[in-house]
Short mmCIF file of C-alpha atoms in Angstrom, two decimals:
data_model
loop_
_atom_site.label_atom_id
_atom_site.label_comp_id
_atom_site.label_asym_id
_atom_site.label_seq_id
_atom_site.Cartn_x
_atom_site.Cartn_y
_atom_site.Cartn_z
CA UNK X 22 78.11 54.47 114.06
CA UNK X 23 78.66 54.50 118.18
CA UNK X 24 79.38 58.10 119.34
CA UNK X 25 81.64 58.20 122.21
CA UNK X 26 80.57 61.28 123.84
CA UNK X 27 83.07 61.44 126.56
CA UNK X 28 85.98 61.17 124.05
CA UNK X 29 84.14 64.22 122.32
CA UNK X 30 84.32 66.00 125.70
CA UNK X 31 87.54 65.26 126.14
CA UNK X 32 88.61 67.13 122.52
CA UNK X 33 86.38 69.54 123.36
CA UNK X 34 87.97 70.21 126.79
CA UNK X 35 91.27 69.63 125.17
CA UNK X 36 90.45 71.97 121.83
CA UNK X 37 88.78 74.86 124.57
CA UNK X 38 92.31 74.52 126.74
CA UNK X 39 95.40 74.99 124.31
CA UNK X 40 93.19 77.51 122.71
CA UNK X 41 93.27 79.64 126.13
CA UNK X 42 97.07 78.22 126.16
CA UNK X 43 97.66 79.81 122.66
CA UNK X 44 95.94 83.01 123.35
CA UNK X 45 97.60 83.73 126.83
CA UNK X 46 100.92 82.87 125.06
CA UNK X 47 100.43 85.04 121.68
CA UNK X 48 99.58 88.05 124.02
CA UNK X 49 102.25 87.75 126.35
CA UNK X 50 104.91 87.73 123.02
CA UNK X 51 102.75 90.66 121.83
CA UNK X 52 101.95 91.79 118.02
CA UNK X 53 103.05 90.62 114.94
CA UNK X 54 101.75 90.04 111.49
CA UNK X 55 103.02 86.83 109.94
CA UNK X 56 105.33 88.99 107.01
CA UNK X 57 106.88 90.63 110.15
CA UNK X 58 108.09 87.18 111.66
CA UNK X 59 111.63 86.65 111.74
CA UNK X 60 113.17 83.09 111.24
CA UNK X 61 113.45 82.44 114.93
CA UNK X 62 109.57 83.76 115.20
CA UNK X 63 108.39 81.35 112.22
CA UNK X 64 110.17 78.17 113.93
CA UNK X 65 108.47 79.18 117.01
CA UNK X 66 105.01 79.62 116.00
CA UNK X 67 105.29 75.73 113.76
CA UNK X 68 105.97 74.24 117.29
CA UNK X 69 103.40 75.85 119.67
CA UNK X 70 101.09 75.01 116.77
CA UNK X 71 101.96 71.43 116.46
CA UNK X 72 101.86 71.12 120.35
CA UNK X 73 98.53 72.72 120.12
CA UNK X 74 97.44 70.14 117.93
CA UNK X 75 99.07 67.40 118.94
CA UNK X 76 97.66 67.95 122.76
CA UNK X 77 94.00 68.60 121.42
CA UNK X 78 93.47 65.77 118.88
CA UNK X 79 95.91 62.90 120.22
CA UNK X 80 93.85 61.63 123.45
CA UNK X 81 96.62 59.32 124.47
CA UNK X 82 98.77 61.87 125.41
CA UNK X 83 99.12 64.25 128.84
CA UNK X 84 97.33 67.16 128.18
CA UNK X 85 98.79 69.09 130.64
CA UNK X 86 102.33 68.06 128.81
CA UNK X 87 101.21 69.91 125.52
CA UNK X 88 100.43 72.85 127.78
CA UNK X 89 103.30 73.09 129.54
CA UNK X 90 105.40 72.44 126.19
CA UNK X 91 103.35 75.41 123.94
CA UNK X 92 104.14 77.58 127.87
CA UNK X 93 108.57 76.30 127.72
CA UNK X 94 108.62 77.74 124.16
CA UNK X 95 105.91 80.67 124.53
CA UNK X 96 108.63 81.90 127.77
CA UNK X 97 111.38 81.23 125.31
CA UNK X 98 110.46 83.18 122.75
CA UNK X 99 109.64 85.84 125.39
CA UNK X 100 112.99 86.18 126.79
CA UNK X 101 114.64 85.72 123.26
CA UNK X 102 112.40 89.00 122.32
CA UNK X 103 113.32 91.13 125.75
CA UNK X 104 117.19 89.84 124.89
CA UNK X 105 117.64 90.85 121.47
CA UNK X 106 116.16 94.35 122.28
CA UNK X 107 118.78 94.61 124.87
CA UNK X 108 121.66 92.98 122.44
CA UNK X 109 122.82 93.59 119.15
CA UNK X 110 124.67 90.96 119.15
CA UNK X 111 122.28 88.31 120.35
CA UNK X 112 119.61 90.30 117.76
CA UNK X 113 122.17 89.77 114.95
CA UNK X 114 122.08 85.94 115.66
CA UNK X 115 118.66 85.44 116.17
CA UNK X 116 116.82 88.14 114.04
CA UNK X 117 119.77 88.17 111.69
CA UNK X 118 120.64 91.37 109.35
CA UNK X 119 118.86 92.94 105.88
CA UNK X 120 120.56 92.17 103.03
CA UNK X 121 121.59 94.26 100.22
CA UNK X 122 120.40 92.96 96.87
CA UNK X 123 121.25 95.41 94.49
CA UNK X 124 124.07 98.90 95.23
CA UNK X 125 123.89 101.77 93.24
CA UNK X 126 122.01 99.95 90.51
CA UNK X 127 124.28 96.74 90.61
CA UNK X 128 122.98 93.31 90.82
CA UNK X 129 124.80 92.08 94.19
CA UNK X 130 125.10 87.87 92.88
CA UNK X 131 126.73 86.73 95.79
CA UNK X 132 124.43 88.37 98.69
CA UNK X 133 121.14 86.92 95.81
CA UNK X 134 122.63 83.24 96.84
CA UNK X 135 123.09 84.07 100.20
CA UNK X 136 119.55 84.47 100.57
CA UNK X 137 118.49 81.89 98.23
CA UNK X 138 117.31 83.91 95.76
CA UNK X 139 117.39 83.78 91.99
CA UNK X 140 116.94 86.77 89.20
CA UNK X 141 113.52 86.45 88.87
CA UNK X 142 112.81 86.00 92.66
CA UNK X 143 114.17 89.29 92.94
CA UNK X 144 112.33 90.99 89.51
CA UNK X 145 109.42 89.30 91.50
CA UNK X 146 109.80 91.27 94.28
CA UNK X 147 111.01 93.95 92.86
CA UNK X 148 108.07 94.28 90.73
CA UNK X 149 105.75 93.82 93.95
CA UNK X 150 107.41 97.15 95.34
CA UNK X 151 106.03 99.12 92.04
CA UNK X 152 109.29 98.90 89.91
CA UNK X 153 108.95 97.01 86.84
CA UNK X 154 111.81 98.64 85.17
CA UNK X 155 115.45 97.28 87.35
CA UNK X 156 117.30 100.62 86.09
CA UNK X 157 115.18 102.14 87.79
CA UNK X 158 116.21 100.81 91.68
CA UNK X 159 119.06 102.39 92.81
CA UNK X 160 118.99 99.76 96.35
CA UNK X 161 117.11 96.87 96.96
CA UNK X 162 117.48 95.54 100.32
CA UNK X 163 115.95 92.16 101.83
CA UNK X 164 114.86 93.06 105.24
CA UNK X 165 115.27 89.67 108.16
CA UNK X 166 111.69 89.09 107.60
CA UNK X 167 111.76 88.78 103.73
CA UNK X 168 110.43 91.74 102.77
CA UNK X 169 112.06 93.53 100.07
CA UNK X 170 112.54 96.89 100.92
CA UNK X 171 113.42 99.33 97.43
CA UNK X 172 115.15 102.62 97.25
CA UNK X 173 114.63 104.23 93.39
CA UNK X 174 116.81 106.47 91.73
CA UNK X 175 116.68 110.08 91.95
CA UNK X 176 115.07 110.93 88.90
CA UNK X 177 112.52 108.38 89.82
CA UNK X 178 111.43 109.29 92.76
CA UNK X 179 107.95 110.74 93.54
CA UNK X 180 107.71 114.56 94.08
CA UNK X 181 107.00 115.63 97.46
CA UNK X 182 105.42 118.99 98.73
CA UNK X 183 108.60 120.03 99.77
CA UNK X 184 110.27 119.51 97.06
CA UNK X 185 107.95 121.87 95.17
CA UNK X 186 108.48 124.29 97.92
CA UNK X 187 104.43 123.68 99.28
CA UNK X 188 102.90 124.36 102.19
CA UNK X 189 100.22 121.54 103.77
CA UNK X 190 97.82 121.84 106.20
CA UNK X 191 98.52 119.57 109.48
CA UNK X 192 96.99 116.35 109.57
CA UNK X 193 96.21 113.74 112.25
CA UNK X 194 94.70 110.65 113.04
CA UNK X 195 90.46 110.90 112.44
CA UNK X 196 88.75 109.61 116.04
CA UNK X 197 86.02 107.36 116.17
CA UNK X 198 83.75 109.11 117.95
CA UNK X 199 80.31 106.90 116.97
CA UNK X 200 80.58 103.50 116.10
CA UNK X 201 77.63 101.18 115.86
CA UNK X 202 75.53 104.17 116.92
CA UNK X 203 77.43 104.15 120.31
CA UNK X 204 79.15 107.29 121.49
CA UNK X 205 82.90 106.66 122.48
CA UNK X 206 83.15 109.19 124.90
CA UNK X 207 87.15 108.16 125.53
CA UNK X 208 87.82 109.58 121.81
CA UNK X 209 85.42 112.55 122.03
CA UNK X 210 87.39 113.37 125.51
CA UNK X 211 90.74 113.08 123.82
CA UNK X 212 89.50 115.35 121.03
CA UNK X 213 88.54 117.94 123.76
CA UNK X 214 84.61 117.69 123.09
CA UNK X 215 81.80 116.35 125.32
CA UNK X 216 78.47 114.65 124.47
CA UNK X 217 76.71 118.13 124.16
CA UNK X 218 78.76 119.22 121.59
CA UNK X 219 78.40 115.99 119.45
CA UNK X 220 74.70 115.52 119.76
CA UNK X 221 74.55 119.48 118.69
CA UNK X 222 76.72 118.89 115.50
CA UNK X 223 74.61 115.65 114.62
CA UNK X 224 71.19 117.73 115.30
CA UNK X 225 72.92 120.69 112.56
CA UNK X 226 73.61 117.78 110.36
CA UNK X 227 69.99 116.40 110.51
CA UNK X 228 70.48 114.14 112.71
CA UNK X 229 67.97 113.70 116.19
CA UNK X 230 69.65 110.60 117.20
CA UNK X 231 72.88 107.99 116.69
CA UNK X 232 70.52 105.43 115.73
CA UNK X 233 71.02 105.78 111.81
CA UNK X 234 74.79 106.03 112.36
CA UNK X 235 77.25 103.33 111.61
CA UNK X 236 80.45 105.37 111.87
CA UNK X 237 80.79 108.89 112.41
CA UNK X 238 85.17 110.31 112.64
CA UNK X 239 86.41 113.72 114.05
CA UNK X 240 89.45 115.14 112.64
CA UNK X 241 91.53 117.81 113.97
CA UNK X 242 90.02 120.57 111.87
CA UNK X 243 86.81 119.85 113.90
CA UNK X 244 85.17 117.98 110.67
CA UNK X 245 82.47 115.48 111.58
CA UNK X 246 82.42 112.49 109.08
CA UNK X 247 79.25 110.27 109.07
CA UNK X 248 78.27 107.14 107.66
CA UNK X 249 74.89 105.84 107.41
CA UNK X 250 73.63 102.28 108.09
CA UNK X 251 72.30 100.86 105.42
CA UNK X 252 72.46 103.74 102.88
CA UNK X 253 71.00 101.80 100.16
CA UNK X 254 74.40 101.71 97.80
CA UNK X 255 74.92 98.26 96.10
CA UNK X 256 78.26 97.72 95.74
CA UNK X 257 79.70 97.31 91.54
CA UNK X 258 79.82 93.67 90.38
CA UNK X 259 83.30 93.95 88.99
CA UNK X 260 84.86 90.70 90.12
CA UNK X 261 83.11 88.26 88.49
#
């Protein structure tokens, strides 16, 4: 078998440039996980893939064509984004609206075929929310990127601390402040502590160094979390 080594450069230069293409263009239309993509989104992301694609592994064809094409719909999709936060109308159209599925406990047939769904599509999801029991839902709405989004009755609901008349201490986001034995002096800044103060904590804690650390989290309270490296626990076979 002959090896063509310049037509493996050429994929490889091809493969390395819609991959900078599809990068630049993903971060300029910012963050989204796939179950958040609407229609317009999904349609979107098939065609900069296939251009992708098509421009890396088809070596008859313009390169720079596939780039600008996967750029055209990356701008596109851009400006249909900045519109539709701007219009409600244009949001409507492109994003379209949730759908209610079932009202005050009733099985809504028509809006089920409007979004192509059948009874046990819906138990499906309905099920996936935690609800295996339908007289239990008191609204089940499909949201515009498929997501089912369920509402259960009253006297199904879970009890929250204010509904037992509770008080609960504050809580907040833990900071990172060692990871992979490196300080993050950022976090321990925006937790109003210093170096000093860390390396103090760690010494009371046993600790002469961050070398042993994997991950050590600050809360609010002033609570220092560590986590060894290699701490010798084998994790439970229970997925065989």
């Amino acid at each position: 078998m002959n090896i063509d080594f310049k037509e493996l450069w050429d994929v490889t230069f091809r493969a390395i440039s819609s991959l900078i293409t599809l990068f630049l263009v993903t971060k300029m239309l910012g963050k989204k996980q796939v179950s958040q993509l609407s229609l317009f989104d999904y349609v979107i992301g098939i065609s900069i893939g296939n251009f992708a694609a098509e421009m890396t592994i088809n070596l008859e064809s313009n390169e720079l064509n596939g780039i600008l094409a996967v750029i055209i719909f990356g701008v596109v999709a851009y400006i249909v984004s900045w519109a539709t936060m701007k219009s409600i109308v244009l949001r409507r159209f492109f994003m379209g609206t949730p759908t209610i599925l079932i009202q005050n406990g009733k099985i809504l047939e028509d809006n089920l075929r409007k979004v192509k769904f059948d009874i046990n599509d819906m138990l499906e999801e309905v099920r996936g929310a935690g609800y295996f029991d339908l007289s239990q839902v008191e609204y089940a709405i499909m949201e515009v990127n498929g997501n089912l989004s369920v509402l259960p009755k009253p006297d199904y609901r879970p009890l929250t601390p204010k509904d037992m008349n509770l008080k609960v201490n504050r809580e907040s986001i833990c900071a990172n402040v060692i990871i992979d034995s490196k300080i993050m002096h950022k976090n321990l800044h925006n937790m109003n502590k210093d170096e000093k103060w860390l390396l103090k904590e760690l010494k009371v804690k046993g600790y002469t160094d961050t070398a042993k650390i994997l991950l050590a989290t600050l809360d609010i309270d002033e609570k220092l979390t560590i986590y060894e490296k290699n701490n010798g626990v084998k994790p439970t076979d229970i997925f065989e």
